[in-house]
Amino acid sequence: MRINPSKKIKGSITIPPDKSISHRSLILTGMARNESTISNILESDDIKSSLNAMQKLGATFLGDFKEMTITPFKKPVSSQLNCENSGTTTRLLSGVVSSYEGIFDFIGDDSLSTRPMKRISEPLTKMGSQFVWQSKEGFLPFTIKGGKLRGIAYDNIKRSAQVKSAILLAGLRADGTTIVYEQTKTRDHTERLLTQMGADIRTGEGKVEIRASEIEGLKMTIPGDFSSAAFFLALAACHEHAILEIKNCSTNPSRTGLFEILSKMGADVSLSNEHQDLEPYGDITIKSSQLTGIQIPDHLIPNMIDELPLIALLGCHANGKTTVRNASELRVKESDRIAILCEMFKNIGVSITELEDGFEIEGPQTIKGGVAESHHDHRMAMLAAVCGVLSQEGVQIKNHECVSVSFPSFFETLQTITG
Ligand code: S3P
């Protein structure tokens, strides 16, 4: 797909529903004691992976992604779960099935099969689950033999919300107390949902504790995904003639590090109509901005892990140096996002320094344009598109279709604001 430069960015848009909350809403309601109704679920490949897996386990889903009624399973059926490209499906469901008697086979696509799984097998095995690696130790495909679990205390050193969630979901049916410590807070959607659903869960400074409990069904509406909105926020901040409004977007503080960074870099960005719901949301307005380079504070790295490649784009338009460090987790996402980012920037005429655990970029620079390869990573395809709009000569994206993982209507939305 070819993306041409655009003279202005203008409009008011809504963003598809939050991916992390959509996964959790389907998984947690599928384990509840009674029915739930969820509105505005993300209709994307990743969420279909969670939905299909939960169906295989015996939960039933009626309606469509606009509004779905979920009838939970009583006890999950031993089955093969194809998690396709979704790390969240694999890791959260591993926690769920570990606490039930049965044999559960997990498989995924080529990208998912290279992503590390020891981070969940280690704590879950300590709790009493059994993992059998079918091909290579620590990677998909694997089999889980579930059963009676015991609570553990675990330090979430990977700073991963998926790891924390897997342990909490296993802890929901384990003997004793399960505690997850985290020095740096990661996204808290699992804790919010579990609390709302009546689980025996306590969140304190630097830790979450859970005890065995039944959870009740719920009714909720999912707000727009801040991580998807992030592409448009970065685009508007960097563009010379931009004014953009994003409506009903999640403003969960464990996700909005990029908002803080945009403000610190000098962006003209503001929040209005904020609603304090189970998951908070509001409207964001952003305009063309004069940006200044920044070093991203370490405590915000997990908070904005999926938005970090966009920091390179902001850094490219900012005065001075912008640095991201302590972010080696980016190397084990849907692709090696540090390597792919640096390759992409070089190919479109931007100079960037690759670091072991991040990158450094000196601005301001102009994006010349050229060919950008997504390596089938949805967020890298969307980054390439935004670079194209800001470039002198346009960007041709190779393998752009993967945006369907999190934002199937991305190119249509981009078209509405660029004309
Ligand atoms: C997610 C957590 C993050 C993020 C991913 C979604 C989640 O991964 O990169 O896109 O929904 O919990 P980690 O928790 O492994 O950092």
Short mmCIF file of C-alpha atoms and ligand atoms in Angstrom, two decimals:
data_model
loop_
_atom_site.label_atom_id
_atom_site.label_comp_id
_atom_site.label_asym_id
_atom_site.label_seq_id
_atom_site.Cartn_x
_atom_site.Cartn_y
_atom_site.Cartn_z
CA MET A 1 0.00 0.00 0.00
CA ARG A 2 1.24 3.44 -0.91
CA ILE A 3 0.70 6.33 1.50
CA ASN A 4 1.17 9.83 0.06
CA PRO A 5 2.00 12.97 2.01
CA SER A 6 -0.95 15.10 3.06
CA LYS A 7 -1.16 18.90 3.38
CA LYS A 8 -3.41 18.86 6.44
CA ILE A 9 -4.84 16.68 9.19
CA LYS A 10 -8.33 17.56 10.29
CA GLY A 11 -11.35 15.86 11.78
CA SER A 12 -13.08 14.17 14.68
CA ILE A 13 -12.72 10.40 14.90
CA THR A 14 -13.59 7.48 17.13
CA ILE A 15 -11.10 4.70 17.57
CA PRO A 16 -11.92 0.97 17.73
CA PRO A 17 -12.51 -0.54 21.19
CA ASP A 18 -9.58 -1.33 23.47
CA LYS A 19 -7.82 -4.60 22.61
CA SER A 20 -6.54 -5.44 26.12
CA ILE A 21 -9.96 -4.86 27.69
CA SER A 22 -11.72 -6.78 24.90
CA HIS A 23 -9.52 -9.87 25.50
CA ARG A 24 -10.09 -9.72 29.22
CA SER A 25 -13.82 -9.11 28.96
CA LEU A 26 -14.31 -12.29 26.90
CA ILE A 27 -11.96 -14.43 29.00
CA LEU A 28 -13.15 -13.34 32.45
CA THR A 29 -16.86 -13.40 31.67
CA GLY A 30 -16.35 -16.88 30.19
CA MET A 31 -15.18 -18.06 33.64
CA ALA A 32 -17.89 -16.29 35.67
CA ARG A 33 -20.75 -17.86 37.65
CA ASN A 34 -23.47 -16.39 35.41
CA GLU A 35 -24.14 -14.51 32.18
CA SER A 36 -22.61 -11.17 31.11
CA THR A 37 -23.35 -8.58 28.44
CA ILE A 38 -20.45 -6.70 26.89
CA SER A 39 -20.91 -3.84 24.43
CA ASN A 40 -18.43 -2.41 21.93
CA ILE A 41 -15.97 -5.33 21.73
CA LEU A 42 -13.04 -4.93 19.33
CA GLU A 43 -13.70 -6.89 16.13
CA SER A 44 -10.12 -7.80 15.16
CA ASP A 45 -8.03 -10.91 14.50
CA ASP A 46 -6.50 -10.98 17.99
CA ILE A 47 -9.86 -10.78 19.73
CA LYS A 48 -11.26 -13.50 17.46
CA SER A 49 -8.40 -15.71 18.70
CA SER A 50 -9.57 -15.25 22.30
CA LEU A 51 -13.22 -15.69 21.34
CA ASN A 52 -12.56 -18.91 19.38
CA ALA A 53 -10.42 -20.33 22.19
CA MET A 54 -13.05 -19.56 24.84
CA GLN A 55 -15.69 -21.19 22.61
CA LYS A 56 -13.53 -24.31 22.38
CA LEU A 57 -13.30 -24.35 26.17
CA GLY A 58 -17.12 -24.36 26.30
CA ALA A 59 -18.22 -20.76 26.80
CA THR A 60 -20.96 -19.53 24.47
CA PHE A 61 -21.23 -16.12 22.84
CA LEU A 62 -24.50 -14.75 21.44
CA GLY A 63 -24.90 -11.56 19.43
CA ASP A 64 -22.13 -9.64 17.70
CA PHE A 65 -19.15 -7.45 18.58
CA LYS A 66 -21.47 -4.46 19.15
CA GLU A 67 -23.22 -6.35 21.95
CA MET A 68 -22.49 -9.87 23.09
CA THR A 69 -24.07 -12.07 25.74
CA ILE A 70 -21.60 -14.51 27.24
CA THR A 71 -22.60 -17.75 28.94
CA PRO A 72 -19.61 -19.10 30.87
CA PHE A 73 -18.27 -22.64 30.78
CA LYS A 74 -18.83 -24.77 33.90
CA LYS A 75 -15.52 -26.54 33.48
CA PRO A 76 -13.33 -26.04 30.40
CA VAL A 77 -13.32 -28.83 27.84
CA SER A 78 -9.87 -30.34 27.08
CA SER A 79 -9.06 -28.95 23.63
CA GLN A 80 -6.54 -27.52 21.21
CA LEU A 81 -6.41 -23.71 21.40
CA ASN A 82 -5.10 -21.88 18.35
CA CYS A 83 -3.91 -18.49 19.60
CA GLU A 84 -2.82 -17.40 16.08
CA ASN A 85 -0.84 -14.12 16.53
CA SER A 86 -2.05 -13.25 20.03
CA GLY A 87 0.35 -13.23 22.99
CA THR A 88 -2.42 -12.01 25.30
CA THR A 89 -4.67 -14.98 24.39
CA THR A 90 -1.84 -17.46 24.99
CA ARG A 91 -0.61 -16.05 28.26
CA LEU A 92 -3.94 -15.23 29.90
CA LEU A 93 -5.55 -18.53 28.89
CA SER A 94 -2.52 -20.44 30.19
CA GLY A 95 -3.31 -18.98 33.60
CA VAL A 96 -7.00 -19.88 33.28
CA VAL A 97 -6.66 -23.53 32.20
CA SER A 98 -3.84 -24.26 34.65
CA SER A 99 -6.39 -24.30 37.48
CA TYR A 100 -8.74 -26.86 35.89
CA GLU A 101 -8.36 -30.66 35.48
CA GLY A 102 -7.70 -31.35 31.80
CA ILE A 103 -5.21 -31.36 28.95
CA PHE A 104 -4.95 -28.17 26.90
CA ASP A 105 -2.83 -27.87 23.75
CA PHE A 106 -1.70 -24.39 22.70
CA ILE A 107 -0.56 -23.53 19.18
CA GLY A 108 0.05 -20.24 17.33
CA ASP A 109 1.36 -18.71 14.10
CA ASP A 110 5.07 -18.40 13.18
CA SER A 111 5.51 -15.04 14.94
CA LEU A 112 3.82 -16.17 18.18
CA SER A 113 5.85 -19.39 18.13
CA THR A 114 9.06 -17.36 18.52
CA ARG A 115 7.81 -15.38 21.54
CA PRO A 116 9.03 -16.36 25.03
CA MET A 117 6.65 -18.39 27.19
CA LYS A 118 8.93 -19.30 30.14
CA ARG A 119 7.80 -16.06 31.75
CA ILE A 120 4.40 -17.70 32.34
CA SER A 121 5.40 -21.37 32.66
CA GLU A 122 7.79 -20.52 35.52
CA PRO A 123 5.23 -18.99 37.92
CA LEU A 124 2.40 -21.29 36.80
CA THR A 125 4.57 -24.39 37.34
CA LYS A 126 5.41 -23.10 40.84
CA MET A 127 1.65 -22.97 41.44
CA GLY A 128 1.30 -26.65 40.40
CA SER A 129 0.54 -26.51 36.67
CA GLN A 130 2.42 -28.83 34.28
CA PHE A 131 3.86 -27.59 30.98
CA VAL A 132 5.05 -29.95 28.24
CA TRP A 133 6.99 -28.25 25.42
CA GLN A 134 6.08 -29.91 22.10
CA SER A 135 8.92 -28.56 20.01
CA LYS A 136 11.36 -26.15 21.69
CA GLU A 137 11.60 -25.50 25.41
CA GLY A 138 10.01 -22.17 26.34
CA PHE A 139 8.03 -21.71 23.11
CA LEU A 140 4.75 -22.70 21.46
CA PRO A 141 3.47 -25.31 20.78
CA PHE A 142 3.02 -26.54 24.36
CA THR A 143 0.56 -28.57 26.41
CA ILE A 144 -0.73 -27.65 29.84
CA LYS A 145 -1.94 -30.30 32.25
CA GLY A 146 -4.05 -28.37 34.71
CA GLY A 147 -5.20 -29.24 38.23
CA LYS A 148 -5.20 -28.11 41.84
CA LEU A 149 -3.01 -25.03 42.32
CA ARG A 150 -1.44 -23.31 45.33
CA GLY A 151 -0.90 -19.58 45.75
CA ILE A 152 2.58 -18.08 45.30
CA ALA A 153 4.25 -14.73 45.80
CA TYR A 154 5.89 -13.63 42.54
CA ASP A 155 7.95 -10.64 41.49
CA ASN A 156 6.87 -9.46 38.02
CA ILE A 157 10.43 -8.63 36.93
CA LYS A 158 9.53 -8.65 33.21
CA ARG A 159 7.16 -5.74 33.94
CA SER A 160 4.53 -7.58 31.88
CA ALA A 161 0.77 -7.18 32.35
CA GLN A 162 0.28 -10.50 30.57
CA VAL A 163 2.43 -12.30 33.16
CA LYS A 164 0.64 -10.55 36.04
CA SER A 165 -2.76 -11.42 34.56
CA ALA A 166 -1.87 -15.09 33.99
CA ILE A 167 -0.86 -15.44 37.65
CA LEU A 168 -3.94 -13.60 38.95
CA LEU A 169 -6.31 -15.71 36.82
CA ALA A 170 -4.63 -18.90 38.11
CA GLY A 171 -4.79 -17.46 41.65
CA LEU A 172 -8.56 -17.11 41.30
CA ARG A 173 -8.85 -20.88 41.88
CA ALA A 174 -5.65 -21.60 43.86
CA ASP A 175 -5.37 -22.58 47.54
CA GLY A 176 -4.15 -19.76 49.77
CA THR A 177 -3.10 -16.30 48.70
CA THR A 178 -1.44 -15.39 45.41
CA ILE A 179 0.60 -12.19 45.38
CA VAL A 180 2.16 -10.41 42.39
CA TYR A 181 4.71 -7.71 43.23
CA GLU A 182 5.48 -5.02 40.70
CA GLN A 183 7.97 -2.22 41.19
CA THR A 184 6.65 -0.51 38.07
CA LYS A 185 2.91 -0.59 37.52
CA THR A 186 1.68 -2.33 34.36
CA ARG A 187 -1.80 -2.00 32.81
CA ASP A 188 -4.44 -2.86 35.41
CA HIS A 189 -7.47 -3.96 33.34
CA THR A 190 -7.48 -7.48 34.85
CA GLU A 191 -7.55 -6.12 38.42
CA ARG A 192 -10.31 -3.62 37.56
CA LEU A 193 -12.50 -6.29 35.98
CA LEU A 194 -11.87 -8.84 38.74
CA THR A 195 -12.75 -6.25 41.41
CA GLN A 196 -15.94 -5.31 39.58
CA MET A 197 -16.86 -8.99 39.23
CA GLY A 198 -16.56 -9.54 42.99
CA ALA A 199 -13.24 -11.44 43.23
CA ASP A 200 -11.40 -11.47 46.56
CA ILE A 201 -8.66 -9.17 45.26
CA ARG A 202 -6.72 -6.32 46.87
CA THR A 203 -4.47 -3.89 45.09
CA GLY A 204 -1.91 -1.96 47.15
CA GLU A 205 1.35 -0.04 46.64
CA GLY A 206 3.47 -2.28 44.42
CA LYS A 207 1.43 -5.46 44.83
CA VAL A 208 -1.81 -7.26 43.96
CA GLU A 209 -3.21 -10.05 46.16
CA ILE A 210 -5.92 -12.52 45.20
CA ARG A 211 -7.66 -15.42 46.94
CA ALA A 212 -9.86 -18.16 45.49
CA SER A 213 -13.26 -16.74 44.66
CA GLU A 214 -16.19 -17.08 42.31
CA ILE A 215 -16.73 -14.14 40.00
CA GLU A 216 -20.09 -12.71 38.93
CA GLY A 217 -21.11 -11.77 35.41
CA LEU A 218 -21.20 -8.08 34.50
CA LYS A 219 -22.46 -5.51 32.02
CA MET A 220 -19.94 -3.15 30.51
CA THR A 221 -19.11 -0.99 27.49
CA ILE A 222 -15.51 -0.93 26.24
CA PRO A 223 -13.96 2.48 25.42
CA GLY A 224 -11.66 3.27 22.46
CA ASP A 225 -8.09 1.96 22.50
CA PHE A 226 -5.49 4.55 23.54
CA SER A 227 -2.74 2.48 21.84
CA SER A 228 -4.61 2.75 18.52
CA ALA A 229 -5.34 6.45 19.08
CA ALA A 230 -1.60 6.93 19.67
CA PHE A 231 -0.81 6.74 15.92
CA PHE A 232 -3.12 9.68 15.24
CA LEU A 233 -1.90 11.64 18.26
CA ALA A 234 1.70 11.34 17.05
CA LEU A 235 0.71 12.19 13.48
CA ALA A 236 -1.15 15.37 14.51
CA ALA A 237 1.61 16.50 16.89
CA CYS A 238 4.23 16.16 14.12
CA HIS A 239 2.20 17.60 11.22
CA GLU A 240 2.46 21.32 10.37
CA HIS A 241 -1.27 21.83 9.79
CA ALA A 242 -3.21 19.59 12.13
CA ILE A 243 -6.20 19.72 14.41
CA LEU A 244 -7.73 16.47 15.48
CA GLU A 245 -10.27 15.25 18.03
CA ILE A 246 -10.44 11.65 19.24
CA LYS A 247 -13.69 10.78 20.99
CA ASN A 248 -14.50 8.22 23.71
CA CYS A 249 -10.92 7.04 24.11
CA SER A 250 -9.68 5.08 27.13
CA THR A 251 -7.85 7.31 29.61
CA ASN A 252 -6.84 4.54 32.03
CA PRO A 253 -3.75 6.03 33.74
CA SER A 254 -1.87 2.72 33.45
CA ARG A 255 -1.98 3.20 29.64
CA THR A 256 -1.66 6.93 28.97
CA GLY A 257 2.08 7.48 29.45
CA LEU A 258 2.25 8.78 25.87
CA PHE A 259 -0.18 11.58 26.78
CA GLU A 260 2.19 12.64 29.59
CA ILE A 261 5.19 12.45 27.26
CA LEU A 262 3.44 14.46 24.55
CA SER A 263 2.74 17.21 27.11
CA LYS A 264 6.35 17.10 28.38
CA MET A 265 7.65 17.39 24.79
CA GLY A 266 5.53 20.52 24.37
CA ALA A 267 2.59 19.14 22.38
CA ASP A 268 -0.67 21.05 22.25
CA VAL A 269 -2.83 18.21 23.62
CA SER A 270 -5.79 18.27 26.00
CA LEU A 271 -8.39 16.01 27.54
CA SER A 272 -12.10 16.81 27.99
CA ASN A 273 -15.41 15.12 28.91
CA GLU A 274 -13.65 12.59 31.13
CA HIS A 275 -15.92 9.87 32.57
CA GLN A 276 -14.74 7.93 35.63
CA ASP A 277 -16.22 4.53 34.86
CA LEU A 278 -14.97 0.97 35.54
CA GLU A 279 -12.59 1.98 32.74
CA PRO A 280 -12.25 5.78 32.40
CA TYR A 281 -12.59 7.46 29.01
CA GLY A 282 -12.78 10.92 27.45
CA ASP A 283 -12.12 13.05 24.36
CA ILE A 284 -8.60 14.09 23.34
CA THR A 285 -7.80 17.14 21.20
CA ILE A 286 -4.38 17.61 19.62
CA LYS A 287 -2.92 20.24 17.29
CA SER A 288 0.34 20.84 15.37
CA SER A 289 3.08 21.26 17.95
CA GLN A 290 6.64 22.46 18.47
CA LEU A 291 8.29 19.46 20.12
CA THR A 292 11.42 19.17 22.24
CA GLY A 293 13.47 15.97 22.59
CA ILE A 294 13.19 13.91 25.77
CA GLN A 295 14.60 10.90 27.60
CA ILE A 296 11.64 8.63 28.40
CA PRO A 297 11.54 8.06 32.19
CA ASP A 298 12.04 4.41 33.10
CA HIS A 299 8.81 4.12 35.14
CA LEU A 300 6.74 4.98 32.03
CA ILE A 301 8.28 2.27 29.80
CA PRO A 302 5.77 -0.53 30.70
CA ASN A 303 2.91 1.99 30.68
CA MET A 304 3.58 2.91 27.03
CA ILE A 305 5.30 -0.25 25.79
CA ASP A 306 3.21 -0.49 22.59
CA GLU A 307 3.59 3.24 21.88
CA LEU A 308 7.41 3.37 22.14
CA PRO A 309 8.10 3.08 18.38
CA LEU A 310 6.03 6.27 17.97
CA ILE A 311 8.47 8.06 20.27
CA ALA A 312 11.02 7.70 17.46
CA LEU A 313 8.64 9.56 15.15
CA LEU A 314 8.08 12.32 17.72
CA GLY A 315 11.86 12.47 18.27
CA CYS A 316 12.39 12.85 14.53
CA HIS A 317 10.23 16.02 14.59
CA ALA A 318 11.51 17.38 17.92
CA ASN A 319 14.41 19.73 18.59
CA GLY A 320 17.29 17.86 20.24
CA LYS A 321 17.86 14.29 21.30
CA THR A 322 15.16 11.72 22.19
CA THR A 323 16.12 8.50 23.92
CA VAL A 324 14.32 5.28 24.85
CA ARG A 325 16.21 2.83 27.11
CA ASN A 326 15.35 -0.19 29.32
CA ALA A 327 12.91 -1.31 26.65
CA SER A 328 14.43 -4.60 25.46
CA GLU A 329 10.91 -6.11 25.81
CA LEU A 330 10.31 -4.44 22.43
CA ARG A 331 12.53 -7.10 20.89
CA VAL A 332 10.05 -9.88 21.81
CA LYS A 333 6.78 -8.36 20.60
CA GLU A 334 5.02 -9.38 17.36
CA SER A 335 8.40 -8.56 15.77
CA ASP A 336 11.74 -7.25 17.05
CA ARG A 337 10.37 -3.71 17.17
CA ILE A 338 13.75 -2.06 17.85
CA ALA A 339 15.43 -3.68 14.83
CA ILE A 340 12.42 -3.20 12.52
CA LEU A 341 11.97 0.44 13.56
CA CYS A 342 15.63 1.26 12.86
CA GLU A 343 15.57 -0.61 9.53
CA MET A 344 12.36 1.21 8.53
CA PHE A 345 13.65 4.66 9.47
CA LYS A 346 16.90 4.15 7.57
CA ASN A 347 14.91 3.02 4.49
CA ILE A 348 12.80 6.18 4.53
CA GLY A 349 15.74 8.51 5.01
CA VAL A 350 15.78 9.09 8.77
CA SER A 351 18.88 8.54 10.84
CA ILE A 352 18.41 6.70 14.14
CA THR A 353 20.79 4.84 16.47
CA GLU A 354 19.84 1.31 17.50
CA LEU A 355 20.66 0.46 21.12
CA GLU A 356 20.54 -2.97 22.77
CA ASP A 357 17.53 -1.89 24.87
CA GLY A 358 16.07 0.99 22.87
CA PHE A 359 17.07 3.73 20.43
CA GLU A 360 18.24 7.32 20.16
CA ILE A 361 17.25 9.91 17.57
CA GLU A 362 18.40 13.48 16.96
CA GLY A 363 15.86 15.94 15.56
CA PRO A 364 14.50 17.68 13.69
CA GLN A 365 14.80 15.57 10.53
CA THR A 366 12.60 15.35 7.45
CA ILE A 367 11.25 11.98 6.36
CA LYS A 368 12.21 11.54 2.74
CA GLY A 369 10.09 8.44 2.03
CA GLY A 370 10.69 5.05 0.43
CA VAL A 371 9.76 1.45 1.09
CA ALA A 372 8.90 0.24 4.61
CA GLU A 373 8.49 -3.44 5.52
CA SER A 374 6.05 -4.20 8.39
CA HIS A 375 7.34 -7.76 8.90
CA HIS A 376 3.65 -8.63 9.48
CA ASP A 377 3.60 -6.57 12.68
CA HIS A 378 0.39 -4.49 12.90
CA ARG A 379 1.93 -1.65 14.89
CA MET A 380 4.90 -1.35 12.53
CA ALA A 381 2.55 -1.19 9.51
CA MET A 382 0.59 1.65 11.15
CA LEU A 383 3.81 3.48 12.05
CA ALA A 384 4.93 3.22 8.41
CA ALA A 385 1.59 4.69 7.26
CA VAL A 386 1.85 7.67 9.58
CA CYS A 387 5.45 8.24 8.39
CA GLY A 388 4.11 8.23 4.82
CA VAL A 389 1.64 11.04 5.57
CA LEU A 390 4.47 13.10 7.11
CA SER A 391 7.03 12.31 4.38
CA GLN A 392 8.18 14.31 1.35
CA GLU A 393 7.71 11.58 -1.26
CA GLY A 394 5.38 9.02 0.32
CA VAL A 395 5.96 5.57 1.79
CA GLN A 396 5.16 2.21 0.26
CA ILE A 397 4.27 -0.31 3.00
CA LYS A 398 5.00 -3.97 2.44
CA ASN A 399 2.57 -6.32 4.18
CA HIS A 400 0.10 -3.71 5.37
CA GLU A 401 -2.83 -6.16 5.83
CA CYS A 402 -1.67 -7.12 9.34
CA VAL A 403 -3.37 -3.97 10.74
CA SER A 404 -6.38 -6.32 11.09
CA VAL A 405 -4.75 -7.68 14.27
CA SER A 406 -5.77 -4.60 16.26
CA PHE A 407 -7.25 -1.93 13.94
CA PRO A 408 -8.94 -3.35 10.81
CA SER A 409 -10.34 0.06 9.75
CA PHE A 410 -7.02 1.92 10.23
CA PHE A 411 -6.52 2.99 6.60
CA GLU A 412 -10.13 4.17 6.23
CA THR A 413 -9.80 6.28 9.38
CA LEU A 414 -6.48 7.69 8.13
CA GLN A 415 -8.15 8.60 4.85
CA THR A 416 -10.96 10.51 6.59
CA ILE A 417 -8.53 12.87 8.36
CA THR A 418 -6.03 13.33 5.51
CA GLY A 419 -8.52 13.62 2.68
C1 S3P B 1 -0.83 -6.49 26.81
C2 S3P B 1 0.32 -6.25 27.47
C3 S3P B 1 1.57 -5.84 26.83
C4 S3P B 1 1.32 -5.31 25.42
C5 S3P B 1 0.37 -6.15 24.62
C6 S3P B 1 -0.96 -6.29 25.35
C7 S3P B 1 -1.99 -6.95 27.57
O1 S3P B 1 2.42 -6.95 26.77
O2 S3P B 1 2.54 -5.20 24.71
O3 S3P B 1 0.13 -5.56 23.37
O4 S3P B 1 -3.13 -6.89 27.06
O5 S3P B 1 -1.80 -7.36 28.72
P1 S3P B 1 3.33 -7.32 28.05
O6 S3P B 1 2.45 -7.35 29.23
O7 S3P B 1 3.93 -8.65 27.81
O8 S3P B 1 4.34 -6.21 28.10
#
